[in-house]
Amino acid sequence: MTLRERLAVSDDAPGLPMASPETLNHAYQDLKKSMHQMILDRIDLERLKRLTAEQFKHELALLIQRIIEEERIVLNQSERHNLVLDIQHEMLGFGPLETLLADPTVSDILVNTYAKVYVERRGKLELTDVTFHDNAHLMKIIEKIVSRVGRRVDESSPMVDARLPDGSRVNAIIPPLAVDGPILSIRRFAVTPLTVDNLLTYKSLTPPMVQVLQALGQAKINILISGGTGSGKTTLLNLLSGFIPANERIVTIEDAAELQMRQPHVVRLETRPPSIEGKGEVTQRALVRNALRMRPDRIILGEVRGAEAMDMLQAMNTGHEGSLATIHSNTPRDALARLENMVGMAGANLTARATRQQICSAVTVVLQVTRLTDGARKLVSLQEITGMEGEIIAMQEIFRFEQTGVSADGKVLGLFRATGVRPRFADRLRLFGAAVPEAAFDPDRTFE
C-alpha cells in the first residue's frame, strides 16, 4: 500500500472512499511516521549537526517536499504545511506536544497514555484532539524531555521529575507502575511572569493586599505560602520576589528550577536524584545547609516538604530575614501543623512546644491561596503569627475572601475584605520605611 493510499483523503483523491475522522487521523499518523523514517534514512546526521536550527528546518522542509513528490502523495498546500511542521516538531521539539506548548491559554498538559491528551484552560480541564502514534512514540518524547536535564526513565526507574527549557515542570510515570501505558504531566510555566496588574485584573487579590505584600517584602518579613496543588503558590511566590530590593543576594532552592527571579543577584540551586546505583543524591536539606555558607540575604525555598523544614527555620531565625517558602496545605493552621511534622522528620528530638516556638520565631505571615470550584485562584487569607498562647500558636487574620455563593453559570461569588485587625508587623513596616495606610485595614472596604 502506498503512502497516498494510507492517507485516503477523498477530497484530494476522488477515487478513494470517504473515511471517518478517526480513520483519517490514524492514516495521517501512519504517514507522518513513515515520512519520519524515510528522512532518518536519507539525512546525513553529522552534516546536520553543523547547521543552525533555522538551516536545519529549511533543509528538512526541502527534503519533505522532495519525498512527497517522489512518492506522489496527494496533499493540498495546507496539509503539506502541517506535515512539514509536525515532522520538524518530531525532530527538533517534543512532537505533538509542540502545538499545546505554543498555546498561551494552556496551563497544564495531561497525557493519559498515547490516545488521550487533556489540557487545562482557565482552570477547566478539556480533552484535545492531539494524540501520539502509540505508547512507544510517547515514550520517545518522554525520554527526549528527561534526557535534556540529565535524568532518565526506564523500568528500573519508572518515575521521573524534570523540566522543559522554559521552566515548565514535568512528571512522567511509565509501566510497570502505570498500568495502561506512559503518563506525562506538564505544569506550564509562563514565559512572561504574571504581574501585580494581571492578578488584580483576575481578581486574585486586592489593591490593599498588594500594598501590604509589597511592604512585607521591603521590610524583610518571613512569609510562608500555603495552598493546594495548582492553587497558584509559585505564581504568588514569584510576585513576592519582585518586591525584594535589587541590591540583595538571593539563593533559591528547588526540586525543579522554575522560579523567575527578577533581581540581578540570584543564585539558583536544584536538587539531584540518586543515580541508578542509588548514589549521588542531593536533597533540599543539603542545599539549604550549603546555601547558609553562600552569604545569602534571603533564601527562597520552592517548596518545603521534608526534613529541610528544620534548616529553613534555623536560617530564618539566624539573620536571613525576608525568606520565602511554599507548603502544600488547605488552611494556614494546617500549614503550621505540617511544618511541625516536617521538623520532626529531621530527627532533632525537639518537644512540641520547642518546635512551635521555633516556628513562631521564624515565620511571621502565612498566605493561603486557593483554587475555587470555577477554576479561579485567589489569595483567600492573610494571617499573622502573633506568638504562643500556652501550647498553641496564636494567629490573627488580616485579610480574607468570603464566598457568598455561586452564579447560574458556575462562577464563584464573594468579597475580599480586611478584618479590621491592625497587624503587629505594622510597626516593623514603618521602621523600614514601608508603612501601609491605615485605610488598607478598614473592614468596611470590600472588593469583589
GROMACS .gro file of C-alpha atoms in nm:
model
  448
    1MET     CA    1   0.000   0.000   0.000
    2THR     CA    2   0.141   0.341  -0.098
    3LEU     CA    3   0.157   0.639   0.134
    4ARG     CA    4  -0.113   0.802  -0.074
    5GLU     CA    5  -0.347   0.513  -0.007
    6ARG     CA    6  -0.269   0.521   0.363
    7LEU     CA    7  -0.376   0.884   0.380
    8ALA     CA    8  -0.704   0.818   0.195
    9VAL     CA    9  -0.821   1.180   0.171
   10SER     CA   10  -1.119   1.170  -0.061
   11ASP     CA   11  -1.125   1.546  -0.141
   12ASP     CA   12  -0.779   1.526  -0.297
   13ALA     CA   13  -0.816   1.169  -0.422
   14PRO     CA   14  -1.170   1.129  -0.557
   15GLY     CA   15  -1.117   0.764  -0.635
   16LEU     CA   16  -1.073   0.678  -0.269
   17PRO     CA   17  -1.365   0.630  -0.032
   18MET     CA   18  -1.460   0.877   0.238
   19ALA     CA   19  -1.320   0.795   0.582
   20SER     CA   20  -1.417   0.882   0.937
   21PRO     CA   21  -1.214   1.145   1.129
   22GLU     CA   22  -1.064   0.867   1.345
   23THR     CA   23  -0.953   0.676   1.036
   24LEU     CA   24  -0.807   0.990   0.880
   25ASN     CA   25  -0.619   1.073   1.197
   26HIS     CA   26  -0.477   0.721   1.215
   27ALA     CA   27  -0.382   0.736   0.848
   28TYR     CA   28  -0.214   1.072   0.899
   29GLN     CA   29  -0.016   0.934   1.195
   30ASP     CA   30   0.097   0.644   0.973
   31LEU     CA   31   0.203   0.887   0.701
   32LYS     CA   32   0.396   1.103   0.946
   33LYS     CA   33   0.570   0.800   1.097
   34SER     CA   34   0.667   0.664   0.754
   35MET     CA   35   0.788   1.006   0.640
   36HIS     CA   36   0.993   1.046   0.957
   37GLN     CA   37   1.163   0.710   0.898
   38MET     CA   38   1.237   0.797   0.535
   39ILE     CA   39   1.401   1.123   0.643
   40LEU     CA   40   1.616   0.944   0.901
   41ASP     CA   41   1.729   0.701   0.629
   42ARG     CA   42   1.827   0.983   0.395
   43ILE     CA   43   1.980   1.260   0.603
   44ASP     CA   44   2.343   1.293   0.700
   45LEU     CA   45   2.327   1.340   1.077
   46GLU     CA   46   2.691   1.450   1.100
   47ARG     CA   47   2.631   1.725   0.846
   48LEU     CA   48   2.312   1.838   1.017
   49LYS     CA   49   2.497   1.887   1.346
   50ARG     CA   50   2.686   2.172   1.181
   51LEU     CA   51   2.365   2.353   1.079
   52THR     CA   52   2.178   2.610   1.284
   53ALA     CA   53   1.820   2.535   1.386
   54GLU     CA   54   1.685   2.758   1.109
   55GLN     CA   55   1.909   2.599   0.845
   56PHE     CA   56   1.802   2.254   0.967
   57LYS     CA   57   1.434   2.349   0.937
   58HIS     CA   58   1.489   2.475   0.582
   59GLU     CA   59   1.678   2.161   0.475
   60LEU     CA   60   1.410   1.943   0.637
   61ALA     CA   61   1.128   2.124   0.457
   62LEU     CA   62   1.301   2.076   0.121
   63LEU     CA   63   1.356   1.705   0.188
   64ILE     CA   64   0.993   1.651   0.288
   65GLN     CA   65   0.871   1.825  -0.028
   66ARG     CA   66   1.103   1.604  -0.237
   67ILE     CA   67   0.971   1.286  -0.073
   68ILE     CA   68   0.610   1.396  -0.124
   69GLU     CA   69   0.676   1.445  -0.496
   70GLU     CA   70   0.874   1.121  -0.532
   71GLU     CA   71   0.607   0.915  -0.356
   72ARG     CA   72   0.328   1.103  -0.536
   73ILE     CA   73   0.144   1.171  -0.213
   74VAL     CA   74  -0.163   1.383  -0.286
   75LEU     CA   75  -0.179   1.666  -0.032
   76ASN     CA   76  -0.308   2.019  -0.059
   77GLN     CA   77  -0.096   2.318   0.044
   78SER     CA   78  -0.232   2.333   0.397
   79GLU     CA   79  -0.175   1.961   0.457
   80ARG     CA   80   0.181   1.986   0.326
   81HIS     CA   81   0.250   2.278   0.559
   82ASN     CA   82   0.109   2.086   0.858
   83LEU     CA   83   0.310   1.775   0.771
   84VAL     CA   84   0.633   1.977   0.749
   85LEU     CA   85   0.560   2.141   1.085
   86ASP     CA   86   0.475   1.811   1.254
   87ILE     CA   87   0.794   1.642   1.136
   88GLN     CA   88   1.001   1.944   1.238
   89HIS     CA   89   0.842   1.916   1.582
   90GLU     CA   90   0.927   1.545   1.592
   91MET     CA   91   1.292   1.601   1.507
   92LEU     CA   92   1.362   1.932   1.682
   93GLY     CA   93   1.099   1.953   1.956
   94PHE     CA   94   0.853   1.744   2.152
   95GLY     CA   95   0.631   1.610   1.876
   96PRO     CA   96   0.253   1.651   1.915
   97LEU     CA   97   0.305   1.849   2.237
   98GLU     CA   98   0.457   2.144   2.050
   99THR     CA   99   0.122   2.290   1.944
  100LEU     CA  100  -0.003   2.279   2.305
  101LEU     CA  101   0.321   2.425   2.440
  102ALA     CA  102   0.285   2.714   2.196
  103ASP     CA  103  -0.070   2.790   2.318
  104PRO     CA  104  -0.051   3.058   2.592
  105THR     CA  105  -0.401   2.971   2.720
  106VAL     CA  106  -0.291   2.619   2.823
  107SER     CA  107  -0.174   2.600   3.185
  108ASP     CA  108  -0.146   2.220   3.225
  109ILE     CA  109  -0.095   1.935   2.977
  110LEU     CA  110  -0.201   1.589   3.097
  111VAL     CA  111  -0.119   1.292   2.873
  112ASN     CA  112  -0.311   0.978   2.973
  113THR     CA  113  -0.130   0.725   2.751
  114TYR     CA  114  -0.087   0.797   2.380
  115ALA     CA  115  -0.456   0.824   2.287
  116LYS     CA  116  -0.584   1.089   2.533
  117VAL     CA  117  -0.436   1.431   2.596
  118TYR     CA  118  -0.613   1.673   2.827
  119VAL     CA  119  -0.530   2.040   2.888
  120GLU     CA  120  -0.636   2.292   3.145
  121ARG     CA  121  -0.760   2.627   3.018
  122ARG     CA  122  -0.881   2.898   3.256
  123GLY     CA  123  -0.896   2.646   3.538
  124LYS     CA  124  -1.105   2.388   3.348
  125LEU     CA  125  -0.993   2.052   3.205
  126GLU     CA  126  -1.080   1.964   2.846
  127LEU     CA  127  -0.997   1.679   2.608
  128THR     CA  128  -0.795   1.773   2.298
  129ASP     CA  129  -0.771   1.609   1.956
  130VAL     CA  130  -0.392   1.572   2.000
  131THR     CA  131  -0.271   1.211   2.002
  132PHE     CA  132   0.053   1.018   1.972
  133HIS     CA  133   0.104   0.734   1.725
  134ASP     CA  134   0.137   0.475   2.003
  135ASN     CA  135   0.285   0.433   2.351
  136ALA     CA  136   0.632   0.382   2.202
  137HIS     CA  137   0.603   0.724   2.037
  138LEU     CA  138   0.502   0.879   2.370
  139MET     CA  139   0.795   0.706   2.544
  140LYS     CA  140   1.033   0.854   2.288
  141ILE     CA  141   0.908   1.207   2.366
  142ILE     CA  142   0.934   1.145   2.742
  143GLU     CA  143   1.292   1.022   2.704
  144LYS     CA  144   1.380   1.329   2.498
  145ILE     CA  145   1.240   1.559   2.768
  146VAL     CA  146   1.413   1.396   3.066
  147SER     CA  147   1.747   1.340   2.891
  148ARG     CA  148   1.782   1.713   2.830
  149VAL     CA  149   1.811   1.774   3.205
  150GLY     CA  150   2.039   1.477   3.270
  151ARG     CA  151   1.772   1.243   3.404
  152ARG     CA  152   1.644   0.907   3.287
  153VAL     CA  153   1.331   0.695   3.293
  154ASP     CA  154   1.315   0.318   3.243
  155GLU     CA  155   1.178   0.007   3.414
  156SER     CA  156   1.435   0.032   3.693
  157SER     CA  157   1.348   0.399   3.749
  158PRO     CA  158   0.988   0.435   3.627
  159MET     CA  159   0.914   0.776   3.784
  160VAL     CA  160   1.092   1.099   3.700
  161ASP     CA  161   1.064   1.474   3.759
  162ALA     CA  162   1.216   1.706   3.503
  163ARG     CA  163   1.160   2.043   3.342
  164LEU     CA  164   1.128   2.188   2.994
  165PRO     CA  165   1.362   2.458   2.861
  166ASP     CA  166   1.103   2.724   2.954
  167GLY     CA  167   1.097   2.600   3.315
  168SER     CA  168   0.768   2.407   3.298
  169ARG     CA  169   0.754   2.117   3.544
  170VAL     CA  170   0.733   1.766   3.404
  171ASN     CA  171   0.640   1.441   3.576
  172ALA     CA  172   0.640   1.108   3.397
  173ILE     CA  173   0.549   0.762   3.522
  174ILE     CA  174   0.573   0.455   3.300
  175PRO     CA  175   0.493   0.082   3.316
  176PRO     CA  176   0.506  -0.128   3.524
  177LEU     CA  177   0.383   0.141   3.766
  178ALA     CA  178   0.147   0.296   3.511
  179VAL     CA  179  -0.085   0.012   3.419
  180ASP     CA  180  -0.225   0.136   3.087
  181GLY     CA  181   0.087   0.299   2.945
  182PRO     CA  182   0.314   0.602   2.998
  183ILE     CA  183   0.160   0.901   3.177
  184LEU     CA  184   0.301   1.250   3.131
  185SER     CA  185   0.202   1.561   3.328
  186ILE     CA  186   0.330   1.908   3.241
  187ARG     CA  187   0.268   2.209   3.466
  188ARG     CA  188   0.313   2.503   3.231
  189PHE     CA  189   0.545   2.785   3.314
  190ALA     CA  190   0.454   3.132   3.188
  191VAL     CA  191   0.729   3.275   2.968
  192THR     CA  192   0.621   3.619   3.088
  193PRO     CA  193   0.556   3.609   3.465
  194LEU     CA  194   0.221   3.734   3.586
  195THR     CA  195   0.241   4.085   3.725
  196VAL     CA  196   0.052   4.259   4.004
  197ASP     CA  197  -0.176   4.417   3.743
  198ASN     CA  198  -0.256   4.073   3.600
  199LEU     CA  199  -0.359   3.937   3.941
  200LEU     CA  200  -0.566   4.248   4.012
  201THR     CA  201  -0.740   4.205   3.675
  202TYR     CA  202  -0.810   3.839   3.753
  203LYS     CA  203  -0.939   3.948   4.097
  204SER     CA  204  -0.697   3.713   4.269
  205LEU     CA  205  -0.624   3.980   4.531
  206THR     CA  206  -0.700   4.347   4.605
  207PRO     CA  207  -0.504   4.677   4.599
  208PRO     CA  208  -0.478   4.689   4.982
  209MET     CA  209  -0.339   4.334   4.981
  210VAL     CA  210  -0.080   4.438   4.723
  211GLN     CA  211   0.020   4.735   4.940
  212VAL     CA  212   0.075   4.504   5.237
  213LEU     CA  213   0.260   4.235   5.036
  214GLN     CA  214   0.493   4.494   4.886
  215ALA     CA  215   0.566   4.636   5.231
  216LEU     CA  216   0.628   4.285   5.371
  217GLY     CA  217   0.889   4.224   5.101
  218GLN     CA  218   1.066   4.552   5.168
  219ALA     CA  219   1.058   4.506   5.547
  220LYS     CA  220   1.222   4.159   5.526
  221ILE     CA  221   0.940   3.966   5.690
  222ASN     CA  222   0.947   3.585   5.660
  223ILE     CA  223   0.647   3.452   5.467
  224LEU     CA  224   0.504   3.101   5.422
  225ILE     CA  225   0.271   3.050   5.124
  226SER     CA  226   0.018   2.770   5.174
  227GLY     CA  227  -0.214   2.614   4.918
  228GLY     CA  228  -0.320   2.303   4.732
  229THR     CA  229  -0.190   2.168   4.402
  230GLY     CA  230  -0.241   2.417   4.119
  231SER     CA  231  -0.366   2.689   4.353
  232GLY     CA  232  -0.106   2.946   4.246
  233LYS     CA  233   0.159   2.918   4.520
  234THR     CA  234   0.453   2.953   4.283
  235THR     CA  235   0.285   3.241   4.097
  236LEU     CA  236   0.242   3.428   4.425
  237LEU     CA  237   0.599   3.344   4.527
  238ASN     CA  238   0.726   3.494   4.200
  239LEU     CA  239   0.514   3.802   4.264
  240LEU     CA  240   0.651   3.847   4.617
  241SER     CA  241   1.008   3.805   4.494
  242GLY     CA  242   0.951   4.109   4.274
  243PHE     CA  243   0.922   4.322   4.588
  244ILE     CA  244   1.272   4.230   4.710
  245PRO     CA  245   1.523   4.515   4.666
  246ALA     CA  246   1.765   4.469   4.376
  247ASN     CA  247   2.076   4.507   4.595
  248GLU     CA  248   2.013   4.185   4.792
  249ARG     CA  249   2.170   3.843   4.727
  250ILE     CA  250   1.903   3.575   4.684
  251VAL     CA  251   1.957   3.198   4.687
  252THR     CA  252   1.672   2.985   4.552
  253ILE     CA  253   1.640   2.612   4.628
  254GLU     CA  254   1.402   2.392   4.430
  255ASP     CA  255   1.331   2.034   4.328
  256ALA     CA  256   1.285   2.150   3.968
  257ALA     CA  257   1.402   2.503   3.891
  258GLU     CA  258   1.101   2.713   3.795
  259LEU     CA  259   1.114   3.038   3.992
  260GLN     CA  260   1.154   3.354   3.786
  261MET     CA  261   1.353   3.598   3.994
  262ARG     CA  262   1.374   3.949   3.852
  263GLN     CA  263   1.666   4.067   4.063
  264PRO     CA  264   2.022   4.084   3.923
  265HIS     CA  265   2.189   3.895   4.211
  266VAL     CA  266   2.026   3.550   4.218
  267VAL     CA  267   2.186   3.208   4.272
  268ARG     CA  268   1.969   2.914   4.166
  269LEU     CA  269   2.018   2.569   4.320
  270GLU     CA  270   1.838   2.248   4.222
  271THR     CA  271   1.822   1.904   4.384
  272ARG     CA  272   1.959   1.593   4.217
  273PRO     CA  273   1.802   1.245   4.230
  274PRO     CA  274   2.012   0.937   4.306
  275SER     CA  275   2.189   0.755   4.023
  276ILE     CA  276   2.096   0.405   3.908
  277GLU     CA  277   2.331   0.273   4.179
  278GLY     CA  278   2.142   0.477   4.440
  279LYS     CA  279   2.429   0.723   4.486
  280GLY     CA  280   2.485   1.092   4.431
  281GLU     CA  281   2.151   1.222   4.560
  282VAL     CA  282   2.149   1.586   4.671
  283THR     CA  283   1.846   1.675   4.882
  284GLN     CA  284   1.684   2.009   4.955
  285ARG     CA  285   1.814   1.983   5.310
  286ALA     CA  286   2.174   1.958   5.186
  287LEU     CA  287   2.118   2.258   4.960
  288VAL     CA  288   1.968   2.467   5.241
  289ARG     CA  289   2.271   2.392   5.457
  290ASN     CA  290   2.504   2.479   5.171
  291ALA     CA  291   2.312   2.799   5.099
  292LEU     CA  292   2.390   2.924   5.451
  293ARG     CA  293   2.758   2.925   5.354
  294MET     CA  294   2.694   3.132   5.042
  295ARG     CA  295   2.630   3.463   5.220
  296PRO     CA  296   2.262   3.498   5.118
  297ASP     CA  297   2.049   3.792   5.223
  298ARG     CA  298   1.739   3.583   5.160
  299ILE     CA  299   1.672   3.216   5.098
  300ILE     CA  300   1.373   3.116   4.886
  301LEU     CA  301   1.262   2.754   4.914
  302GLY     CA  302   1.043   2.646   4.622
  303GLU     CA  303   0.852   2.401   4.840
  304VAL     CA  304   0.921   2.274   5.190
  305ARG     CA  305   0.826   1.907   5.207
  306GLY     CA  306   1.061   1.725   5.443
  307ALA     CA  307   1.348   1.748   5.688
  308GLU     CA  308   1.474   2.070   5.526
  309ALA     CA  309   1.198   2.247   5.725
  310MET     CA  310   1.426   2.240   6.030
  311ASP     CA  311   1.715   2.404   5.846
  312MET     CA  312   1.481   2.658   5.687
  313LEU     CA  313   1.350   2.766   6.028
  314GLN     CA  314   1.706   2.789   6.160
  315ALA     CA  315   1.802   3.010   5.865
  316MET     CA  316   1.501   3.238   5.919
  317ASN     CA  317   1.599   3.268   6.285
  318THR     CA  318   1.965   3.347   6.223
  319GLY     CA  319   1.975   3.661   6.014
  320HIS     CA  320   1.818   3.554   5.683
  321GLU     CA  321   1.506   3.764   5.730
  322GLY     CA  322   1.267   3.810   5.444
  323SER     CA  323   1.295   3.449   5.334
  324LEU     CA  324   1.008   3.282   5.150
  325ALA     CA  325   0.878   2.925   5.115
  326THR     CA  326   0.569   2.740   4.993
  327ILE     CA  327   0.395   2.442   5.150
  328HIS     CA  328   0.106   2.217   5.046
  329SER     CA  329  -0.184   2.270   5.283
  330ASN     CA  330  -0.554   2.357   5.287
  331THR     CA  331  -0.552   2.618   5.567
  332PRO     CA  332  -0.291   2.836   5.742
  333ARG     CA  333  -0.340   2.635   6.062
  334ASP     CA  334  -0.283   2.309   5.877
  335ALA     CA  335   0.029   2.458   5.718
  336LEU     CA  336   0.184   2.514   6.060
  337ALA     CA  337   0.088   2.163   6.170
  338ARG     CA  338   0.256   2.019   5.857
  339LEU     CA  339   0.563   2.233   5.921
  340GLU     CA  340   0.580   2.097   6.275
  341ASN     CA  341   0.560   1.739   6.145
  342MET     CA  342   0.837   1.807   5.895
  343VAL     CA  343   1.064   1.940   6.168
  344GLY     CA  344   1.007   1.607   6.344
  345MET     CA  345   1.131   1.430   6.029
  346ALA     CA  346   1.469   1.598   6.077
  347GLY     CA  347   1.528   1.390   6.392
  348ALA     CA  348   1.603   1.692   6.611
  349ASN     CA  349   1.419   1.544   6.914
  350LEU     CA  350   1.257   1.877   6.998
  351THR     CA  351   0.947   1.890   7.215
  352ALA     CA  352   0.623   2.002   7.051
  353ARG     CA  353   0.642   2.332   7.239
  354ALA     CA  354   1.002   2.396   7.136
  355THR     CA  355   0.916   2.324   6.771
  356ARG     CA  356   0.622   2.563   6.782
  357GLN     CA  357   0.839   2.831   6.939
  358GLN     CA  358   1.085   2.788   6.652
  359ILE     CA  359   0.801   2.831   6.404
  360CYS     CA  360   0.670   3.141   6.586
  361SER     CA  361   1.013   3.300   6.587
  362ALA     CA  362   1.082   3.219   6.222
  363VAL     CA  363   0.753   3.276   6.036
  364THR     CA  364   0.555   3.599   6.064
  365VAL     CA  365   0.296   3.578   5.786
  366VAL     CA  366   0.108   3.284   5.631
  367LEU     CA  367  -0.066   3.340   5.296
  368GLN     CA  368  -0.338   3.096   5.191
  369VAL     CA  369  -0.410   3.062   4.819
  370THR     CA  370  -0.696   2.850   4.688
  371ARG     CA  371  -0.825   2.732   4.353
  372LEU     CA  372  -1.201   2.773   4.365
  373THR     CA  373  -1.459   2.547   4.200
  374ASP     CA  374  -1.483   2.774   3.893
  375GLY     CA  375  -1.107   2.749   3.836
  376ALA     CA  376  -1.028   3.096   3.972
  377ARG     CA  377  -0.726   3.124   4.201
  378LYS     CA  378  -0.741   3.369   4.489
  379LEU     CA  379  -0.545   3.478   4.793
  380VAL     CA  380  -0.820   3.386   5.039
  381SER     CA  381  -0.644   3.462   5.368
  382LEU     CA  382  -0.350   3.663   5.501
  383GLN     CA  383  -0.272   3.571   5.862
  384GLU     CA  384  -0.012   3.691   6.108
  385ILE     CA  385   0.154   3.469   6.369
  386THR     CA  386   0.148   3.663   6.697
  387GLY     CA  387   0.321   3.421   6.935
  388MET     CA  388   0.234   3.136   7.170
  389GLU     CA  389  -0.074   3.106   7.387
  390GLY     CA  390   0.007   2.818   7.615
  391GLU     CA  391   0.084   2.524   7.382
  392ILE     CA  392  -0.088   2.676   7.078
  393ILE     CA  393   0.050   2.905   6.808
  394ALA     CA  394  -0.164   3.221   6.808
  395MET     CA  395  -0.268   3.369   6.472
  396GLN     CA  396  -0.481   3.661   6.363
  397GLU     CA  397  -0.635   3.711   6.022
  398ILE     CA  398  -0.570   4.044   5.848
  399PHE     CA  399  -0.745   3.989   5.510
  400ARG     CA  400  -0.991   3.727   5.391
  401PHE     CA  401  -1.206   3.628   5.095
  402GLU     CA  402  -1.565   3.547   5.192
  403GLN     CA  403  -1.756   3.332   4.943
  404THR     CA  404  -2.122   3.432   4.921
  405GLY     CA  405  -2.250   3.186   4.662
  406VAL     CA  406  -2.225   3.056   4.307
  407SER     CA  407  -2.382   3.219   4.000
  408ALA     CA  408  -2.600   3.036   3.747
  409ASP     CA  409  -2.300   2.990   3.516
  410GLY     CA  410  -2.090   2.834   3.795
  411LYS     CA  411  -1.884   3.142   3.881
  412VAL     CA  412  -1.794   3.174   4.248
  413LEU     CA  413  -1.928   3.492   4.408
  414GLY     CA  414  -1.768   3.658   4.706
  415LEU     CA  415  -1.597   3.959   4.862
  416PHE     CA  416  -1.248   4.048   4.977
  417ARG     CA  417  -1.230   4.248   5.296
  418ALA     CA  418  -0.996   4.336   5.579
  419THR     CA  419  -1.089   4.201   5.922
  420GLY     CA  420  -1.021   4.536   6.091
  421VAL     CA  421  -0.729   4.397   6.294
  422ARG     CA  422  -0.418   4.616   6.286
  423PRO     CA  423  -0.125   4.375   6.242
  424ARG     CA  424   0.166   4.374   6.481
  425PHE     CA  425   0.407   4.385   6.188
  426ALA     CA  426   0.275   4.735   6.100
  427ASP     CA  427   0.536   4.889   6.332
  428ARG     CA  428   0.816   4.699   6.156
  429LEU     CA  429   0.686   4.819   5.820
  430ARG     CA  430   0.709   5.177   5.943
  431LEU     CA  431   1.066   5.128   6.069
  432PHE     CA  432   1.171   5.004   5.725
  433GLY     CA  433   1.007   5.300   5.553
  434ALA     CA  434   0.731   5.082   5.408
  435ALA     CA  435   0.434   5.196   5.615
  436VAL     CA  436   0.089   5.099   5.487
  437PRO     CA  437  -0.201   5.349   5.520
  438GLU     CA  438  -0.448   5.267   5.795
  439ALA     CA  439  -0.722   5.269   5.532
  440ALA     CA  440  -0.582   4.941   5.395
  441PHE     CA  441  -0.708   4.766   5.709
  442ASP     CA  442  -1.057   4.924   5.701
  443PRO     CA  443  -1.313   4.638   5.732
  444ASP     CA  444  -1.584   4.850   5.564
  445ARG     CA  445  -1.399   4.850   5.229
  446THR     CA  446  -1.492   4.547   5.021
  447PHE     CA  447  -1.376   4.425   4.682
  448GLU     CA  448  -1.548   4.174   4.457
   0.00000   0.00000   0.00000
